[in-house]
Protein backbone atom coordinates (compact mmCIF):
# COMPACT_ATOMS: atom_id res chain seq x y z
CA UNK A 1 0.00 0.00 0.00
CA UNK A 2 1.38 3.39 -1.05
CA UNK A 3 0.51 5.10 2.25
CA UNK A 4 2.64 2.56 4.14
CA UNK A 5 5.69 3.34 2.00
CA UNK A 6 8.62 4.59 4.13
CA UNK A 7 9.12 7.72 2.01
CA UNK A 8 5.42 8.58 2.24
CA UNK A 9 5.44 8.01 6.00
CA UNK A 10 8.55 10.17 6.39
CA UNK A 11 7.01 13.08 4.51
CA UNK A 12 3.68 12.63 6.31
CA UNK A 13 5.48 12.81 9.65
CA UNK A 14 7.41 15.93 8.63
CA UNK A 15 4.34 17.69 7.31
CA UNK A 16 2.30 16.69 10.36
CA UNK A 17 4.92 18.09 12.75
CA UNK A 18 5.71 21.29 10.85
CA UNK A 19 2.09 22.11 10.06
CA UNK A 20 1.12 21.54 13.69
CA UNK A 21 3.81 23.96 14.88
CA UNK A 22 3.01 26.53 12.18
CA UNK A 23 -0.67 26.45 13.14
CA UNK A 24 -0.21 26.18 16.90
CA UNK A 25 -1.20 29.76 17.79
CA UNK A 26 -3.64 30.01 14.88
CA UNK A 27 -5.59 26.95 16.02
CA UNK A 28 -5.62 28.28 19.58
CA UNK A 29 -6.95 31.59 18.24
CA UNK A 30 -9.81 29.95 16.32
CA UNK A 31 -10.59 27.61 19.23
CA UNK A 32 -10.78 30.41 21.81
CA UNK A 33 -12.74 32.75 19.55
CA UNK A 34 -15.09 29.84 18.84
CA UNK A 35 -16.04 30.03 22.53
CA UNK A 36 -16.36 33.83 22.54
CA UNK A 37 -18.53 33.66 19.41
CA UNK A 38 -20.73 30.98 20.94
CA UNK A 39 -21.18 32.95 24.20
CA UNK A 40 -21.18 36.63 23.13
CA UNK A 41 -23.25 37.67 26.16
CA UNK A 42 -20.36 36.63 28.42
CA UNK A 43 -17.54 38.32 26.54
CA UNK A 44 -18.73 41.09 24.20
CA UNK A 45 -19.35 44.51 25.72
CA UNK A 46 -23.00 45.53 25.68
CA UNK A 47 -22.06 49.20 25.70
CA UNK A 48 -19.70 49.98 22.80
CA UNK A 49 -17.47 53.03 22.92
CA UNK A 50 -18.95 55.72 20.66
CA UNK A 51 -16.84 58.73 19.76
CA UNK A 52 -18.11 61.74 17.80
CA UNK A 53 -15.88 64.37 16.28
CA UNK A 54 -16.14 67.38 14.01
CA UNK A 55 -13.78 68.01 11.12
CA UNK A 56 -13.52 70.78 8.55
CA UNK A 57 -13.02 69.47 5.01
CA UNK A 58 -10.98 71.61 2.55
CA UNK A 59 -13.29 72.98 -0.14
CA UNK A 60 -11.08 71.68 -2.95
CA UNK A 61 -11.90 68.11 -1.88
CA UNK A 62 -15.61 68.72 -2.42
CA UNK A 63 -15.12 69.32 -6.14
CA UNK A 64 -13.40 67.42 -8.93
CA UNK A 65 -13.08 67.23 -12.69
CA UNK A 66 -16.60 65.73 -12.65
CA UNK A 67 -18.07 69.01 -11.46
CA UNK A 68 -18.05 71.70 -8.74
CA UNK A 69 -20.30 69.65 -6.45
CA UNK A 70 -18.82 66.20 -7.12
CA UNK A 71 -16.19 65.30 -4.47
CA UNK A 72 -12.76 63.92 -5.27
CA UNK A 73 -13.32 60.49 -3.69
CA UNK A 74 -9.73 59.27 -3.41
CA UNK A 75 -8.48 62.59 -2.01
CA UNK A 76 -11.44 62.80 0.41
CA UNK A 77 -10.88 59.23 1.64
CA UNK A 78 -7.16 59.95 2.17
CA UNK A 79 -7.95 63.15 4.09
CA UNK A 80 -10.47 61.41 6.35
CA UNK A 81 -8.02 58.59 7.07
CA UNK A 82 -5.30 61.07 8.03
CA UNK A 83 -7.29 63.68 9.95
CA UNK A 84 -10.52 61.94 10.89
CA UNK A 85 -8.98 58.94 12.68
CA UNK A 86 -11.18 56.52 10.76
CA UNK A 87 -10.12 53.05 9.71
CA UNK A 88 -11.55 50.03 7.99
CA UNK A 89 -12.91 49.76 4.47
CA UNK A 90 -14.78 52.81 3.16
CA UNK A 91 -18.11 52.39 1.40
CA UNK A 92 -19.24 54.10 -1.76
CA UNK A 93 -19.98 57.79 -1.35
CA UNK A 94 -23.61 58.91 -1.36
CA UNK A 95 -24.20 62.47 -2.52
CA UNK A 96 -27.33 64.57 -2.20
CA UNK A 97 -27.41 68.06 -3.73
CA UNK A 98 -30.03 70.75 -4.25
CA UNK A 99 -28.69 73.23 -6.80
CA UNK A 100 -30.32 76.51 -7.84
CA UNK A 101 -28.58 77.65 -11.00
CA UNK A 102 -24.88 77.58 -10.13
CA UNK A 103 -25.50 77.86 -6.40
CA UNK A 104 -25.54 74.95 -3.99
CA UNK A 105 -28.61 75.38 -1.79
CA UNK A 106 -28.19 72.16 0.13
CA UNK A 107 -25.76 69.28 -0.12
CA UNK A 108 -24.64 66.29 1.92
CA UNK A 109 -22.02 63.59 1.47
CA UNK A 110 -22.27 60.38 3.46
CA UNK A 111 -20.21 57.23 3.70
CA UNK A 112 -19.30 54.64 6.27
CA UNK A 113 -16.29 52.58 7.29
CA UNK A 114 -16.33 49.00 8.49
CA UNK A 115 -13.55 47.02 10.14
CA UNK A 116 -13.26 44.17 12.66
CA UNK A 117 -15.17 45.24 15.78
CA UNK A 118 -15.50 48.77 14.41
CA UNK A 119 -17.64 50.99 12.24
CA UNK A 120 -17.86 54.69 11.54
CA UNK A 121 -20.30 56.95 9.73
CA UNK A 122 -19.32 60.21 8.08
CA UNK A 123 -21.71 63.02 7.15
CA UNK A 124 -20.38 66.11 5.39
CA UNK A 125 -22.42 69.29 4.96
CA UNK A 126 -21.25 70.57 1.59
CA UNK A 127 -22.48 74.12 2.26
CA UNK A 128 -20.26 74.51 5.35
CA UNK A 129 -17.61 71.82 4.60
CA UNK A 130 -18.24 70.52 8.13
CA UNK A 131 -17.93 66.78 8.68
CA UNK A 132 -19.46 64.84 11.55
CA UNK A 133 -17.75 61.52 12.24
CA UNK A 134 -19.24 58.97 14.62
CA UNK A 135 -16.97 56.01 15.38
CA UNK A 136 -18.14 52.94 17.28
CA UNK A 137 -15.64 50.57 18.90
CA UNK A 138 -17.06 47.27 20.17
CA UNK A 139 -14.00 46.09 22.11
CA UNK A 140 -11.15 43.64 21.68
CA UNK A 141 -13.33 40.50 21.83
CA UNK A 142 -15.53 41.85 19.04
CA UNK A 143 -12.41 42.45 16.95
CA UNK A 144 -11.26 38.86 17.51
CA UNK A 145 -14.74 37.49 16.75
CA UNK A 146 -14.91 39.39 13.46
CA UNK A 147 -11.43 38.13 12.55
CA UNK A 148 -12.63 34.58 13.23
CA UNK A 149 -15.51 35.09 10.79
CA UNK A 150 -13.48 37.09 8.29
CA UNK A 151 -16.01 39.87 8.67
CA UNK A 152 -14.89 43.28 7.40
CA UNK A 153 -11.31 41.98 7.53
CA UNK A 154 -10.16 42.46 3.94
CA UNK A 155 -9.23 40.11 1.13
CA UNK A 156 -5.78 39.23 2.49
CA UNK A 157 -7.25 38.01 5.78
CA UNK A 158 -9.87 35.95 3.92
CA UNK A 159 -7.06 34.26 2.00
CA UNK A 160 -5.29 33.65 5.31
CA UNK A 161 -8.39 31.85 6.62
CA UNK A 162 -8.62 29.76 3.43
CA UNK A 163 -4.95 28.76 3.58
CA UNK A 164 -5.27 27.95 7.29
CA UNK A 165 -8.26 25.70 6.54
CA UNK A 166 -6.31 23.85 3.83
CA UNK A 167 -3.37 23.34 6.20
CA UNK A 168 -5.72 22.01 8.89
CA UNK A 169 -7.05 19.46 6.40
CA UNK A 170 -3.48 18.42 5.56
CA UNK A 171 -2.71 18.14 9.27
CA UNK A 172 -5.64 15.74 9.73
CA UNK A 173 -4.85 13.69 6.63
CA UNK A 174 -1.17 13.30 7.50
CA UNK A 175 -2.21 12.21 10.99
CA UNK A 176 -4.42 9.50 9.47
CA UNK A 177 -1.59 8.52 7.12
CA UNK A 178 0.75 8.04 10.10
CA UNK A 179 -1.80 5.81 11.86
CA UNK A 180 -2.40 3.44 8.94
CA UNK A 181 0.74 1.25 9.48
CA UNK A 182 -0.15 0.88 13.17
CA UNK A 183 -3.05 -1.55 12.78
CA UNK A 184 -4.14 -1.78 16.41
CA UNK A 185 -3.88 1.97 17.05
CA UNK A 186 -5.61 2.69 13.72
CA UNK A 187 -8.55 0.41 14.57
CA UNK A 188 -8.91 2.04 17.99
CA UNK A 189 -8.74 5.48 16.39
CA UNK A 190 -11.49 4.53 13.93
CA UNK A 191 -13.70 3.50 16.83
CA UNK A 192 -13.16 6.88 18.52
CA UNK A 193 -13.85 8.64 15.24
CA UNK A 194 -17.08 6.68 14.84
CA UNK A 195 -18.10 7.45 18.43
CA UNK A 196 -17.43 11.16 17.99
CA UNK A 197 -19.37 11.24 14.72
CA UNK A 198 -22.36 9.41 16.22
CA UNK A 199 -22.42 11.64 19.32
CA UNK A 200 -22.26 14.77 17.12
CA UNK A 201 -25.11 13.48 14.95
CA UNK A 202 -27.24 12.57 17.96
CA UNK A 203 -26.72 16.00 19.52
CA UNK A 204 -27.81 17.58 16.23
CA UNK A 205 -30.90 15.37 15.91
CA UNK A 206 -32.00 15.50 19.56
CA UNK A 207 -30.86 18.87 20.87
CA UNK A 208 -30.83 21.30 17.93
CA UNK A 209 -34.24 23.00 17.43
mmCIF file of C-alpha atoms in Angstrom:
data_model
loop_
_atom_site.group_PDB
_atom_site.id
_atom_site.type_symbol
_atom_site.label_atom_id
_atom_site.label_comp_id
_atom_site.label_asym_id
_atom_site.label_seq_id
_atom_site.Cartn_x
_atom_site.Cartn_y
_atom_site.Cartn_z
ATOM 1 C CA UNK A 1 0.000 0.000 0.000
ATOM 2 C CA UNK A 2 1.379 3.391 -1.046
ATOM 3 C CA UNK A 3 0.513 5.102 2.254
ATOM 4 C CA UNK A 4 2.643 2.563 4.138
ATOM 5 C CA UNK A 5 5.687 3.341 2.004
ATOM 6 C CA UNK A 6 8.617 4.585 4.128
ATOM 7 C CA UNK A 7 9.122 7.718 2.014
ATOM 8 C CA UNK A 8 5.416 8.578 2.241
ATOM 9 C CA UNK A 9 5.438 8.008 6.004
ATOM 10 C CA UNK A 10 8.549 10.167 6.386
ATOM 11 C CA UNK A 11 7.005 13.082 4.511
ATOM 12 C CA UNK A 12 3.684 12.633 6.307
ATOM 13 C CA UNK A 13 5.481 12.812 9.653
ATOM 14 C CA UNK A 14 7.413 15.926 8.634
ATOM 15 C CA UNK A 15 4.337 17.686 7.310
ATOM 16 C CA UNK A 16 2.298 16.690 10.363
ATOM 17 C CA UNK A 17 4.917 18.094 12.746
ATOM 18 C CA UNK A 18 5.710 21.287 10.847
ATOM 19 C CA UNK A 19 2.091 22.114 10.063
ATOM 20 C CA UNK A 20 1.117 21.542 13.695
ATOM 21 C CA UNK A 21 3.808 23.960 14.875
ATOM 22 C CA UNK A 22 3.014 26.533 12.177
ATOM 23 C CA UNK A 23 -0.672 26.449 13.139
ATOM 24 C CA UNK A 24 -0.214 26.184 16.905
ATOM 25 C CA UNK A 25 -1.199 29.758 17.787
ATOM 26 C CA UNK A 26 -3.640 30.010 14.882
ATOM 27 C CA UNK A 27 -5.592 26.946 16.023
ATOM 28 C CA UNK A 28 -5.623 28.284 19.582
ATOM 29 C CA UNK A 29 -6.954 31.587 18.242
ATOM 30 C CA UNK A 30 -9.806 29.954 16.320
ATOM 31 C CA UNK A 31 -10.590 27.615 19.227
ATOM 32 C CA UNK A 32 -10.781 30.406 21.808
ATOM 33 C CA UNK A 33 -12.742 32.746 19.548
ATOM 34 C CA UNK A 34 -15.095 29.845 18.837
ATOM 35 C CA UNK A 35 -16.044 30.033 22.532
ATOM 36 C CA UNK A 36 -16.356 33.833 22.542
ATOM 37 C CA UNK A 37 -18.527 33.655 19.412
ATOM 38 C CA UNK A 38 -20.727 30.981 20.941
ATOM 39 C CA UNK A 39 -21.177 32.952 24.197
ATOM 40 C CA UNK A 40 -21.183 36.627 23.131
ATOM 41 C CA UNK A 41 -23.247 37.669 26.158
ATOM 42 C CA UNK A 42 -20.356 36.631 28.418
ATOM 43 C CA UNK A 43 -17.538 38.319 26.542
ATOM 44 C CA UNK A 44 -18.730 41.093 24.201
ATOM 45 C CA UNK A 45 -19.347 44.514 25.718
ATOM 46 C CA UNK A 46 -22.997 45.530 25.681
ATOM 47 C CA UNK A 47 -22.058 49.204 25.701
ATOM 48 C CA UNK A 48 -19.705 49.977 22.804
ATOM 49 C CA UNK A 49 -17.472 53.026 22.919
ATOM 50 C CA UNK A 50 -18.951 55.717 20.662
ATOM 51 C CA UNK A 51 -16.839 58.734 19.763
ATOM 52 C CA UNK A 52 -18.106 61.737 17.798
ATOM 53 C CA UNK A 53 -15.875 64.370 16.283
ATOM 54 C CA UNK A 54 -16.145 67.378 14.006
ATOM 55 C CA UNK A 55 -13.777 68.006 11.118
ATOM 56 C CA UNK A 56 -13.522 70.776 8.547
ATOM 57 C CA UNK A 57 -13.016 69.475 5.006
ATOM 58 C CA UNK A 58 -10.976 71.605 2.551
ATOM 59 C CA UNK A 59 -13.289 72.977 -0.135
ATOM 60 C CA UNK A 60 -11.083 71.685 -2.952
ATOM 61 C CA UNK A 61 -11.899 68.107 -1.875
ATOM 62 C CA UNK A 62 -15.614 68.719 -2.417
ATOM 63 C CA UNK A 63 -15.122 69.324 -6.144
ATOM 64 C CA UNK A 64 -13.399 67.422 -8.927
ATOM 65 C CA UNK A 65 -13.084 67.232 -12.690
ATOM 66 C CA UNK A 66 -16.595 65.733 -12.654
ATOM 67 C CA UNK A 67 -18.072 69.015 -11.462
ATOM 68 C CA UNK A 68 -18.049 71.702 -8.739
ATOM 69 C CA UNK A 69 -20.295 69.653 -6.447
ATOM 70 C CA UNK A 70 -18.819 66.201 -7.124
ATOM 71 C CA UNK A 71 -16.193 65.302 -4.475
ATOM 72 C CA UNK A 72 -12.758 63.920 -5.265
ATOM 73 C CA UNK A 73 -13.323 60.488 -3.694
ATOM 74 C CA UNK A 74 -9.729 59.274 -3.415
ATOM 75 C CA UNK A 75 -8.485 62.586 -2.005
ATOM 76 C CA UNK A 76 -11.439 62.797 0.408
ATOM 77 C CA UNK A 77 -10.881 59.225 1.645
ATOM 78 C CA UNK A 78 -7.165 59.946 2.166
ATOM 79 C CA UNK A 79 -7.953 63.151 4.093
ATOM 80 C CA UNK A 80 -10.475 61.413 6.351
ATOM 81 C CA UNK A 81 -8.017 58.592 7.074
ATOM 82 C CA UNK A 82 -5.302 61.067 8.032
ATOM 83 C CA UNK A 83 -7.285 63.679 9.950
ATOM 84 C CA UNK A 84 -10.519 61.936 10.895
ATOM 85 C CA UNK A 85 -8.976 58.939 12.677
ATOM 86 C CA UNK A 86 -11.183 56.520 10.765
ATOM 87 C CA UNK A 87 -10.121 53.047 9.714
ATOM 88 C CA UNK A 88 -11.548 50.031 7.987
ATOM 89 C CA UNK A 89 -12.914 49.761 4.466
ATOM 90 C CA UNK A 90 -14.781 52.812 3.165
ATOM 91 C CA UNK A 91 -18.105 52.391 1.399
ATOM 92 C CA UNK A 92 -19.239 54.098 -1.765
ATOM 93 C CA UNK A 93 -19.977 57.788 -1.347
ATOM 94 C CA UNK A 94 -23.614 58.907 -1.359
ATOM 95 C CA UNK A 95 -24.196 62.470 -2.520
ATOM 96 C CA UNK A 96 -27.327 64.573 -2.203
ATOM 97 C CA UNK A 97 -27.409 68.059 -3.728
ATOM 98 C CA UNK A 98 -30.030 70.751 -4.250
ATOM 99 C CA UNK A 99 -28.693 73.232 -6.802
ATOM 100 C CA UNK A 100 -30.316 76.505 -7.839
ATOM 101 C CA UNK A 101 -28.575 77.649 -10.997
ATOM 102 C CA UNK A 102 -24.880 77.584 -10.128
ATOM 103 C CA UNK A 103 -25.499 77.862 -6.397
ATOM 104 C CA UNK A 104 -25.543 74.949 -3.993
ATOM 105 C CA UNK A 105 -28.606 75.380 -1.790
ATOM 106 C CA UNK A 106 -28.185 72.156 0.134
ATOM 107 C CA UNK A 107 -25.756 69.276 -0.123
ATOM 108 C CA UNK A 108 -24.644 66.289 1.916
ATOM 109 C CA UNK A 109 -22.021 63.592 1.467
ATOM 110 C CA UNK A 110 -22.275 60.383 3.459
ATOM 111 C CA UNK A 111 -20.211 57.231 3.698
ATOM 112 C CA UNK A 112 -19.297 54.636 6.266
ATOM 113 C CA UNK A 113 -16.295 52.584 7.292
ATOM 114 C CA UNK A 114 -16.327 48.998 8.489
ATOM 115 C CA UNK A 115 -13.550 47.018 10.141
ATOM 116 C CA UNK A 116 -13.255 44.174 12.665
ATOM 117 C CA UNK A 117 -15.171 45.243 15.783
ATOM 118 C CA UNK A 118 -15.500 48.766 14.412
ATOM 119 C CA UNK A 119 -17.642 50.986 12.237
ATOM 120 C CA UNK A 120 -17.859 54.686 11.541
ATOM 121 C CA UNK A 121 -20.298 56.946 9.730
ATOM 122 C CA UNK A 122 -19.322 60.208 8.079
ATOM 123 C CA UNK A 123 -21.706 63.021 7.155
ATOM 124 C CA UNK A 124 -20.379 66.114 5.388
ATOM 125 C CA UNK A 125 -22.420 69.285 4.965
ATOM 126 C CA UNK A 126 -21.251 70.574 1.586
ATOM 127 C CA UNK A 127 -22.477 74.120 2.264
ATOM 128 C CA UNK A 128 -20.262 74.507 5.354
ATOM 129 C CA UNK A 129 -17.612 71.820 4.598
ATOM 130 C CA UNK A 130 -18.236 70.520 8.129
ATOM 131 C CA UNK A 131 -17.930 66.776 8.678
ATOM 132 C CA UNK A 132 -19.457 64.842 11.552
ATOM 133 C CA UNK A 133 -17.749 61.517 12.236
ATOM 134 C CA UNK A 134 -19.237 58.971 14.617
ATOM 135 C CA UNK A 135 -16.973 56.010 15.376
ATOM 136 C CA UNK A 136 -18.140 52.942 17.276
ATOM 137 C CA UNK A 137 -15.642 50.570 18.902
ATOM 138 C CA UNK A 138 -17.062 47.268 20.170
ATOM 139 C CA UNK A 139 -14.005 46.089 22.105
ATOM 140 C CA UNK A 140 -11.147 43.637 21.682
ATOM 141 C CA UNK A 141 -13.326 40.503 21.830
ATOM 142 C CA UNK A 142 -15.534 41.850 19.044
ATOM 143 C CA UNK A 143 -12.411 42.453 16.954
ATOM 144 C CA UNK A 144 -11.257 38.856 17.510
ATOM 145 C CA UNK A 145 -14.741 37.491 16.748
ATOM 146 C CA UNK A 146 -14.906 39.388 13.460
ATOM 147 C CA UNK A 147 -11.431 38.132 12.550
ATOM 148 C CA UNK A 148 -12.626 34.578 13.234
ATOM 149 C CA UNK A 149 -15.509 35.088 10.787
ATOM 150 C CA UNK A 150 -13.483 37.086 8.288
ATOM 151 C CA UNK A 151 -16.012 39.874 8.673
ATOM 152 C CA UNK A 152 -14.890 43.282 7.403
ATOM 153 C CA UNK A 153 -11.314 41.983 7.527
ATOM 154 C CA UNK A 154 -10.157 42.463 3.945
ATOM 155 C CA UNK A 155 -9.235 40.112 1.127
ATOM 156 C CA UNK A 156 -5.778 39.228 2.490
ATOM 157 C CA UNK A 157 -7.246 38.010 5.785
ATOM 158 C CA UNK A 158 -9.867 35.948 3.924
ATOM 159 C CA UNK A 159 -7.060 34.256 1.999
ATOM 160 C CA UNK A 160 -5.287 33.652 5.312
ATOM 161 C CA UNK A 161 -8.387 31.849 6.616
ATOM 162 C CA UNK A 162 -8.617 29.764 3.431
ATOM 163 C CA UNK A 163 -4.949 28.760 3.585
ATOM 164 C CA UNK A 164 -5.269 27.952 7.289
ATOM 165 C CA UNK A 165 -8.256 25.700 6.540
ATOM 166 C CA UNK A 166 -6.308 23.851 3.834
ATOM 167 C CA UNK A 167 -3.366 23.344 6.205
ATOM 168 C CA UNK A 168 -5.718 22.014 8.889
ATOM 169 C CA UNK A 169 -7.051 19.457 6.404
ATOM 170 C CA UNK A 170 -3.478 18.424 5.556
ATOM 171 C CA UNK A 171 -2.712 18.142 9.267
ATOM 172 C CA UNK A 172 -5.638 15.743 9.733
ATOM 173 C CA UNK A 173 -4.847 13.687 6.628
ATOM 174 C CA UNK A 174 -1.171 13.298 7.501
ATOM 175 C CA UNK A 175 -2.208 12.206 10.986
ATOM 176 C CA UNK A 176 -4.418 9.500 9.471
ATOM 177 C CA UNK A 177 -1.592 8.515 7.125
ATOM 178 C CA UNK A 178 0.754 8.044 10.101
ATOM 179 C CA UNK A 179 -1.804 5.813 11.863
ATOM 180 C CA UNK A 180 -2.396 3.440 8.943
ATOM 181 C CA UNK A 181 0.735 1.250 9.484
ATOM 182 C CA UNK A 182 -0.151 0.876 13.168
ATOM 183 C CA UNK A 183 -3.049 -1.549 12.777
ATOM 184 C CA UNK A 184 -4.141 -1.783 16.412
ATOM 185 C CA UNK A 185 -3.884 1.972 17.046
ATOM 186 C CA UNK A 186 -5.608 2.687 13.723
ATOM 187 C CA UNK A 187 -8.550 0.410 14.571
ATOM 188 C CA UNK A 188 -8.909 2.039 17.987
ATOM 189 C CA UNK A 189 -8.740 5.484 16.385
ATOM 190 C CA UNK A 190 -11.487 4.527 13.925
ATOM 191 C CA UNK A 191 -13.700 3.499 16.832
ATOM 192 C CA UNK A 192 -13.158 6.876 18.518
ATOM 193 C CA UNK A 193 -13.854 8.642 15.235
ATOM 194 C CA UNK A 194 -17.079 6.678 14.838
ATOM 195 C CA UNK A 195 -18.103 7.446 18.426
ATOM 196 C CA UNK A 196 -17.427 11.162 17.989
ATOM 197 C CA UNK A 197 -19.366 11.236 14.719
ATOM 198 C CA UNK A 198 -22.361 9.414 16.221
ATOM 199 C CA UNK A 199 -22.420 11.645 19.315
ATOM 200 C CA UNK A 200 -22.258 14.773 17.123
ATOM 201 C CA UNK A 201 -25.105 13.484 14.946
ATOM 202 C CA UNK A 202 -27.244 12.567 17.958
ATOM 203 C CA UNK A 203 -26.721 15.997 19.518
ATOM 204 C CA UNK A 204 -27.811 17.583 16.231
ATOM 205 C CA UNK A 205 -30.903 15.365 15.912
ATOM 206 C CA UNK A 206 -31.999 15.504 19.565
ATOM 207 C CA UNK A 207 -30.864 18.870 20.873
ATOM 208 C CA UNK A 208 -30.828 21.303 17.932
ATOM 209 C CA UNK A 209 -34.242 22.998 17.432
#
